[in-house]
Tab-separated table of C-alpha atoms (C1' of nucleotides) in Angstrom:
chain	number	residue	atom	x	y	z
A	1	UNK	CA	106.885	172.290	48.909
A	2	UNK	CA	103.796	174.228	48.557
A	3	UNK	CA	100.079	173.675	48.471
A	4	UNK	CA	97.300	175.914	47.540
A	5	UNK	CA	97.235	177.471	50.684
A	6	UNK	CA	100.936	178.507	50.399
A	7	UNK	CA	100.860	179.567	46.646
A	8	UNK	CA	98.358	181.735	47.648
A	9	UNK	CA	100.162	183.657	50.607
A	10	UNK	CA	103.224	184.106	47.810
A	11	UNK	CA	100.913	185.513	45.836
A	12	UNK	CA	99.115	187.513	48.102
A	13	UNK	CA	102.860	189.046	49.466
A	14	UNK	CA	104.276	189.261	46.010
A	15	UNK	CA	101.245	190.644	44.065
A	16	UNK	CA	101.871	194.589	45.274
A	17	UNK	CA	105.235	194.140	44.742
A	18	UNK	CA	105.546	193.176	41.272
A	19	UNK	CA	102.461	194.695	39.935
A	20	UNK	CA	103.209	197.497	37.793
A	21	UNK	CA	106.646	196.928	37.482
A	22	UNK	CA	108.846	195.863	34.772
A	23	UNK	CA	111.380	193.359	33.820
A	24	UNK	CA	114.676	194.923	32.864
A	25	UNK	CA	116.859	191.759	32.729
A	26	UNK	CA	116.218	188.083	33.355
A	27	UNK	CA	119.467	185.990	34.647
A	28	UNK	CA	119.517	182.236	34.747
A	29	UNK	CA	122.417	180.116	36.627
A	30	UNK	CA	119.950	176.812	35.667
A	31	UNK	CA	118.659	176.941	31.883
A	32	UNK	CA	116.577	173.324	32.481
A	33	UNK	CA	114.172	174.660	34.733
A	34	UNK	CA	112.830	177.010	31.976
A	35	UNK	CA	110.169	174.492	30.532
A	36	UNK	CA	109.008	176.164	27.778
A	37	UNK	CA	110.253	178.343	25.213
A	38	UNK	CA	114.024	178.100	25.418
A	39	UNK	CA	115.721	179.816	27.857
A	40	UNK	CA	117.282	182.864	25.793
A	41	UNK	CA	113.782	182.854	24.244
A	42	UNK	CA	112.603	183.443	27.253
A	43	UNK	CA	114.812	185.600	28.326
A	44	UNK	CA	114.484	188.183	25.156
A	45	UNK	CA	110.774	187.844	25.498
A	46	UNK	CA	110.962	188.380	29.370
A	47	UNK	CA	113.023	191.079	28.866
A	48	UNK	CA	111.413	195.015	29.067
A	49	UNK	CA	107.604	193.321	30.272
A	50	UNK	CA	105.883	195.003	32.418
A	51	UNK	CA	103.950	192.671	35.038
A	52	UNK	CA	100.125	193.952	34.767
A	53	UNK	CA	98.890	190.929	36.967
A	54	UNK	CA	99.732	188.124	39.413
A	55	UNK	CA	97.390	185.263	39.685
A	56	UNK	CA	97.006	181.668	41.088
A	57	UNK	CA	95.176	178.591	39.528
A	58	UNK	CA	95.912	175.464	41.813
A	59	UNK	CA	99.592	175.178	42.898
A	60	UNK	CA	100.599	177.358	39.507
A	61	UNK	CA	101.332	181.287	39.938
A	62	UNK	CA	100.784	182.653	36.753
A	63	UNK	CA	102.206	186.532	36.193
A	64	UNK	CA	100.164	188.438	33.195
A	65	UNK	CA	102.883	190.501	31.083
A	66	UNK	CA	101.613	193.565	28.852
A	67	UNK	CA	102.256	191.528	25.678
A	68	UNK	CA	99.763	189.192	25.588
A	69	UNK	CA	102.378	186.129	27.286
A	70	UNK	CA	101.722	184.671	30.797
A	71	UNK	CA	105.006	183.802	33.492
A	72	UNK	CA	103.789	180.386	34.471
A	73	UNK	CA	105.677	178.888	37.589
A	74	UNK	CA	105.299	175.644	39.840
A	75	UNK	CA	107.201	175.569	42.393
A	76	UNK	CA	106.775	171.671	43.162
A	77	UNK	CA	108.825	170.553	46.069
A	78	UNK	CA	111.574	173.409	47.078
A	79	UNK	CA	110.627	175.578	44.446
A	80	UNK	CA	110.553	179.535	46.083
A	81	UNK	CA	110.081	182.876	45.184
A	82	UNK	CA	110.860	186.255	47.152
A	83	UNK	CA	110.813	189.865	46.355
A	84	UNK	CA	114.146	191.106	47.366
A	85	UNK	CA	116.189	193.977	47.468
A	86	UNK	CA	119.679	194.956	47.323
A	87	UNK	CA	120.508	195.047	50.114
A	88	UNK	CA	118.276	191.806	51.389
A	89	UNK	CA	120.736	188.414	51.862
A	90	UNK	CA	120.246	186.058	48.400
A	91	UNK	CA	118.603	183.116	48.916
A	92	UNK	CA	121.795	180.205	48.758
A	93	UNK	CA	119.871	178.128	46.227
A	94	UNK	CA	118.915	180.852	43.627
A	95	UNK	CA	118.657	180.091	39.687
A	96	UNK	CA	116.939	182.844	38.243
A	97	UNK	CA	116.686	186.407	38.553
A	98	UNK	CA	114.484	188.917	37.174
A	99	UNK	CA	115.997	191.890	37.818
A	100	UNK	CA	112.781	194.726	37.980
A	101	UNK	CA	112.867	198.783	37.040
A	102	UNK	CA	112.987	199.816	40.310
A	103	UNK	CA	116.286	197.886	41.537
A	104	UNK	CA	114.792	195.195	42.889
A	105	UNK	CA	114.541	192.032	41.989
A	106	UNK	CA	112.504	188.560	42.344
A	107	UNK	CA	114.532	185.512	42.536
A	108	UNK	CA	113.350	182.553	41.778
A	109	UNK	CA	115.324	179.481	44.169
A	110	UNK	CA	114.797	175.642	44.490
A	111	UNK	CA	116.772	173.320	46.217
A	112	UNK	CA	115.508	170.281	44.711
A	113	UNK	CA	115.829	171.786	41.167
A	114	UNK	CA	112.171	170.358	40.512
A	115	UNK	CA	110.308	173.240	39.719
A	116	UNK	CA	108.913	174.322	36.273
A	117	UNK	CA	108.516	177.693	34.396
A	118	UNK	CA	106.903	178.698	30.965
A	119	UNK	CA	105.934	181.353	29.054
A	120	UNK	CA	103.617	181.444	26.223
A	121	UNK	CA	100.854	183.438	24.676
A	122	UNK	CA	97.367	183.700	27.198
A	123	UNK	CA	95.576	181.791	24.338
A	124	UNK	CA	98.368	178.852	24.741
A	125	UNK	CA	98.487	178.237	28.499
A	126	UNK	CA	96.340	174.757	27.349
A	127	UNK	CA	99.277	173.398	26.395
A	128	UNK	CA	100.394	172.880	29.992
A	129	UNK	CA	98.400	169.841	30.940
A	130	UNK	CA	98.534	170.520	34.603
A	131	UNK	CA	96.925	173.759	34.190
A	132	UNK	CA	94.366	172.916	31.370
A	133	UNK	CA	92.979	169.430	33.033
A	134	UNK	CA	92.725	170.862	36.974
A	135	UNK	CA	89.728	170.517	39.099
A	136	UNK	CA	87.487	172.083	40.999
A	137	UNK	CA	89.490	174.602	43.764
A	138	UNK	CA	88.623	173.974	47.233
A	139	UNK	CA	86.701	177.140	47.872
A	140	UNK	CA	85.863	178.151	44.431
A	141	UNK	CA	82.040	178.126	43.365
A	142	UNK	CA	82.707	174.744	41.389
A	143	UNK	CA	83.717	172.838	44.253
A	144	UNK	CA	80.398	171.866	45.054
A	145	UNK	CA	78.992	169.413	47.730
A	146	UNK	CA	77.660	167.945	44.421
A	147	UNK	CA	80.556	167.674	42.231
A	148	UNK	CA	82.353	165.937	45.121
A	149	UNK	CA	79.506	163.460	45.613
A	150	UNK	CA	79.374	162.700	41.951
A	151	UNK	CA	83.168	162.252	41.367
A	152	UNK	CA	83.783	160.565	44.403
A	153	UNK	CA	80.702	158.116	43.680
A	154	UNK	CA	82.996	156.667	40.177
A	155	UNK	CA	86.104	156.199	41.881
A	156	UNK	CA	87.203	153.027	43.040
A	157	UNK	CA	90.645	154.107	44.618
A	158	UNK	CA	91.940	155.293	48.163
A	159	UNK	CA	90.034	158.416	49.253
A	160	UNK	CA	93.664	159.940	49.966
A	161	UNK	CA	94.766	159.164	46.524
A	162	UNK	CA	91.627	160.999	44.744
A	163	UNK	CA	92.102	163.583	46.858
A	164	UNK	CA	95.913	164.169	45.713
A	165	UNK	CA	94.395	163.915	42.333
A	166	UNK	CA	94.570	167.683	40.790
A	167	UNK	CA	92.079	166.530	37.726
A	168	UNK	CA	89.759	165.798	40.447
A	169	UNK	CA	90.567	168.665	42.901
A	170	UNK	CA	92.924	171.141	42.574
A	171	UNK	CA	95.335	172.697	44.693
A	172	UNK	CA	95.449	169.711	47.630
A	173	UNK	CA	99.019	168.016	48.918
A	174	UNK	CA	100.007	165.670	50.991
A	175	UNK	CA	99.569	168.079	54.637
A	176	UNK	CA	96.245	169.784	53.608
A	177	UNK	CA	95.097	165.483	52.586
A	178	UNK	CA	95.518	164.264	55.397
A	179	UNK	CA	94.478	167.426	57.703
A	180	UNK	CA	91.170	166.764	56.154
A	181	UNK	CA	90.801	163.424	56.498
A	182	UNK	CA	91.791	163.886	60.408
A	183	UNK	CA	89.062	166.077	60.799
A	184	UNK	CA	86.730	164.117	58.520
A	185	UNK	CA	87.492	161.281	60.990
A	186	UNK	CA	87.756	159.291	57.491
A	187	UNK	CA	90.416	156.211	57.054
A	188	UNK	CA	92.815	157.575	54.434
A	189	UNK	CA	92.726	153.966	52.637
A	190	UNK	CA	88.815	154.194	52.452
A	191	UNK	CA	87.821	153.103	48.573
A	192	UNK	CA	86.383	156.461	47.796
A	193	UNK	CA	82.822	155.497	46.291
A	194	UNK	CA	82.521	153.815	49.646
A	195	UNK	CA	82.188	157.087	51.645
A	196	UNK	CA	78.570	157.693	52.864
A	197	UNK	CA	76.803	160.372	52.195
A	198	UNK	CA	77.641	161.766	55.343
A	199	UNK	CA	81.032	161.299	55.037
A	200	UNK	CA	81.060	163.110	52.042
A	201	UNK	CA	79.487	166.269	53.361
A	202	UNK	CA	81.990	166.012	56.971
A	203	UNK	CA	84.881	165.762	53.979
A	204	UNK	CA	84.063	168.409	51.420
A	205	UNK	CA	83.661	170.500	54.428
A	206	UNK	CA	87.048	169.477	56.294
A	207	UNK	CA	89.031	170.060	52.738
A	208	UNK	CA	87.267	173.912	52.702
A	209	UNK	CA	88.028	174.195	56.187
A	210	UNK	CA	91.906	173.163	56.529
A	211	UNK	CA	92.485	175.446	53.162
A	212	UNK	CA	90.999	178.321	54.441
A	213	UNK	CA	92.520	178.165	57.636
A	214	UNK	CA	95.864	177.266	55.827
A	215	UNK	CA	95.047	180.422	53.544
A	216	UNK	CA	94.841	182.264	56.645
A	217	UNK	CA	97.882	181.485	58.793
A	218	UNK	CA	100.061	182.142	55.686
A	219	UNK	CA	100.556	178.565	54.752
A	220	UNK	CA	102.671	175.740	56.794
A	221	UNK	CA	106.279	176.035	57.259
A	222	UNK	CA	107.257	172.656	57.584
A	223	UNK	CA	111.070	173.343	56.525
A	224	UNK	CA	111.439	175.224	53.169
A	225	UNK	CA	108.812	177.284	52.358
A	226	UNK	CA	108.573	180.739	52.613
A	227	UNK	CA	105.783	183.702	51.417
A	228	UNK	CA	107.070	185.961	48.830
A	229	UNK	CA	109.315	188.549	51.138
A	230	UNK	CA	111.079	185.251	53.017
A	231	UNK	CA	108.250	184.903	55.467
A	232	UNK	CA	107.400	181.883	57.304
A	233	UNK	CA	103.917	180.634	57.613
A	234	UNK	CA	102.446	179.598	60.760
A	235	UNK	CA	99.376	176.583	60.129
A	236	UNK	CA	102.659	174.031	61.052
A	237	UNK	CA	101.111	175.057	64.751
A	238	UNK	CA	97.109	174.257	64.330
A	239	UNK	CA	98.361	170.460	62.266
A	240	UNK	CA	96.092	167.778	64.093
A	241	UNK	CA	98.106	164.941	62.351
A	242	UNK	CA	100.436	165.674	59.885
A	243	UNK	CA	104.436	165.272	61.183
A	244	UNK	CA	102.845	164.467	64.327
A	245	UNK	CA	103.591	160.808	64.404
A	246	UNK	CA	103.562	159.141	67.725
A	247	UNK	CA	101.934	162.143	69.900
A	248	UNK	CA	99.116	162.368	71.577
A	249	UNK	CA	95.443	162.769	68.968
A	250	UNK	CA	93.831	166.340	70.472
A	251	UNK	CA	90.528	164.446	69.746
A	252	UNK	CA	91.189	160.781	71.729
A	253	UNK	CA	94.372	160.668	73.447
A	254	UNK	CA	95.557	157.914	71.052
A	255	UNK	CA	98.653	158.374	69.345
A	256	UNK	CA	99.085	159.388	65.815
A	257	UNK	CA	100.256	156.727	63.455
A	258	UNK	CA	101.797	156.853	60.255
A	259	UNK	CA	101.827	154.651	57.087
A	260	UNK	CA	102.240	154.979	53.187
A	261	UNK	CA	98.811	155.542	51.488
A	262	UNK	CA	99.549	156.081	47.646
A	263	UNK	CA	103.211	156.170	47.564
A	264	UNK	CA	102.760	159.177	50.297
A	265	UNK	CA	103.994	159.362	54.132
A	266	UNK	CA	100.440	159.318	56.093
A	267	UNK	CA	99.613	160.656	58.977
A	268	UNK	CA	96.127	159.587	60.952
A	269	UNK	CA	94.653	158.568	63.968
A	270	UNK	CA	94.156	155.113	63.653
A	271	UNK	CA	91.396	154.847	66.748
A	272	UNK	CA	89.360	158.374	65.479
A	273	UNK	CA	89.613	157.992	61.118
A	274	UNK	CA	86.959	154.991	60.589
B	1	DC	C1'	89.943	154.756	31.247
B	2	DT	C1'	91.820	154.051	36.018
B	3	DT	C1'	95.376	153.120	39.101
B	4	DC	C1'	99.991	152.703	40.636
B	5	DA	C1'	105.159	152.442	40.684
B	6	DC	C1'	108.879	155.066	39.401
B	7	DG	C1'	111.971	158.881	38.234
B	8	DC	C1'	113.326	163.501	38.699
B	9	DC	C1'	116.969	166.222	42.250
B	10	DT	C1'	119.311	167.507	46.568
B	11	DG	C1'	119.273	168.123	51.383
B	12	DT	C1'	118.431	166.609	56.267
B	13	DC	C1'	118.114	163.538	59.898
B	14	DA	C1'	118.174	159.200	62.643
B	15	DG	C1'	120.701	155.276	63.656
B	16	DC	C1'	124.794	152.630	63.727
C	1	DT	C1'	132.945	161.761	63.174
C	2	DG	C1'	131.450	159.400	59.131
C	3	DC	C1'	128.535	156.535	56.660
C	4	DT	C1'	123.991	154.631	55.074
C	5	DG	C1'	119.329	154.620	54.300
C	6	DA	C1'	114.897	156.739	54.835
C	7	DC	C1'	112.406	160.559	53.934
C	8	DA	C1'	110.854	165.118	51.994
C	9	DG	C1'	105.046	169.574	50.992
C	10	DG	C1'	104.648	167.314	43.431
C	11	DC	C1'	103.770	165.608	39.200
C	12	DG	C1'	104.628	163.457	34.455
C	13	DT	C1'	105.272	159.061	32.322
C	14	DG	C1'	104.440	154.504	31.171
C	15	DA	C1'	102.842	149.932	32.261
C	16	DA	C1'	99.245	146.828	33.857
DNA sequence: CTTCACGCCTGTCAGC
DNA sequence: TGCTGACAGGCGTGAA
C-alpha cells in the first residue's frame, strides 16, 4: 500500500491523537504479524505505555513508549492504521487493537496480512534491517544532488529498479517511481550510471517534487489506503502516468504505455521518457 | 557485491 | 452467473 508520502499523512493525522495517551490493553485476532518479541510479550510489554512520540523513517512508523521500547510498524501492501472511536464502524479486516485510556482505540487492519510489527528497546531498532540499512529520504538534508550522482554513477541496473531500492533511497514505491521518471522524461529501463548529468539533476528534482506534492495532497488513494482517521488521499488526481495506461500523456498527446520494469507494473510515456 | 526471480497473502477485476 | 488468470502501492531470501 503505502509510500513515504502516505506514511507520512498517517502520521501526521494520528500523531495528536495518540500522543500522550496510553495503552490500556492490546488485542490480537492475528499473532504472526507481531514480528518481534512474541506476541503475549508484546502484549504485557505494550500493555500500561504511554505513547510520548510518533515518528516516521522511510515507509516505517515508529511510536516512542515511556519505557525506553519503540512500536515499529510497516504497513507493506494493505497494511492500515486508524484512530477510532466507539462509536466509529471497525475496519472489516482488523487484527490488532490497542485499546487507549481515553476509550478509544487504534486498530491496526491489513487485508493482505503482509504487514510487520516489533517492539524492542530504542538502542535495538538495528536489528530490523530495513530500518538500520535505509537511504537517503527524498527531502531530507542527505538526499543530496551529490549523493544521487555518486550512487547512481556505480550502478549498473534499471534506473527504476535503484530507485525502488530503499538502501539507496528511502521511502520510494512503485507510483511515486514512476511519477518521477514521467516528469524526468527518463526511460524507466535506462542503466542508471548511464543517466547524464542532466538527467540526474531533472531526476533528483522530479523524486523531491512528486513526494512533496504526494506529502501534500495526503498521499494517493489508489484503492486501500487511508490516513490515520479513515481518510482518503487525493494525489490519485495530479498522477501523470501511473494507472493511466492507454490515455492520453498531458505532455504529448501520446498514450501511456505500460510494461514490467523489475518485476513491477510500469507506467510511462513511451514517445516523452528517452 | 550486485541483480533478479520468487514467495508471502487475499481481494478485485476483466474476459470468457 | 461462475470460473480463471492477471494484477495489486513491499520487501526478505536465496541463487546466479
Amino acid at each position: 500500500m503505502p509510500e513515504m508520502p502516505e506514511v507520512e499523512t498517517i502520521r501526521r493525522t494520528l500523531a495528536d491523537k495518540v500522543e500522550g495517551r496510553k495503552i490500556i490493553r492490546v488485542d490480537i485476532g492475528l499473532p504472526r504479524l507481531v514480528k518481534w518479541p512474541t506476541a503475549p510479550e508484546f502484549q504485557a510489554i505494550l500493555t500500561d505505555r504511554t505513547i510520548r512520540n510518533l515518528a516516521r523513517r522511510g515507509k516505517y512508523l515508529l511510536f516512542y513508549l515511556d519505557n525506553n521500547f519503540v512500536l515499529v510498524v510497516h504497513l507493506r501492501m494493505t497494511g492500515r492504521l486508524c484512530y477510532i472511536t466507539p462509536e466509529t464502524k471497525q475496519d472489516k479486516f482488523t487484527h490488532i487493537l490497542f485499546n487507549l485510556d481515553n476509550g478509544d482505540t487504534l486498530l491496526y487492519a491489513d487485508t493482505r496480512t503482509l504487514g510487520t510489527l516489533y517492539l524492542m528497546p530504542e538502542e535495538e531498532l538495528w536489528r530490523i534491517a530495513g530500518l538500520s540499512s535505509m537511504g537517503p529520504e527524498p527531502l531530507s538534508a542527505e538526499f543530496t544532488v551529490e549523493y544521487f550522482t555518486d550512487m547512481l554513477s556505480k550502478r549498473q541496473a534499471k534506473i527504476k529498479s535503484v530507485l525502488l531500492n530503499q538502501k539507496l533511497v528511502g521511502g520510494l514505491g512503485n507510483i511515486y517511481v514512476d511519477e518521477a521518471l514521467a516528469i524526468a522524461c527518463i526511460d524507466p529501463e535506462r542503466i542508471a550510471k548511464s543517466l547524464t548529468t542532466q538527467e540526474v539533476r531533472y531526476l533528483h528534482q522530479a523524486v523531491n517534487q512528486v513526494i512533496a506534492d504526494g506529502i501534500a495532497h495526503g498521499g494517493t488513494t489508489f484503492r486501500d489506503y487511508r490516513d490515520g482517521v479513515g481518510q482518503s488521499g487525493s494525489h490519485q488526481r495530479y498522477l501523470q502516468v501511473y494507472g493511466r495506461t492507454n490515455e492520453p500523456c498531458q505532455r504529448c498527446g501520446g498514450l501511456i504505455a505500460r510494461k514490467e520494469v523489475a518485476g513491477r507494473g510500469t507506467h510511462y510515456c513511451p514517445n516523452c521518457q528517452k
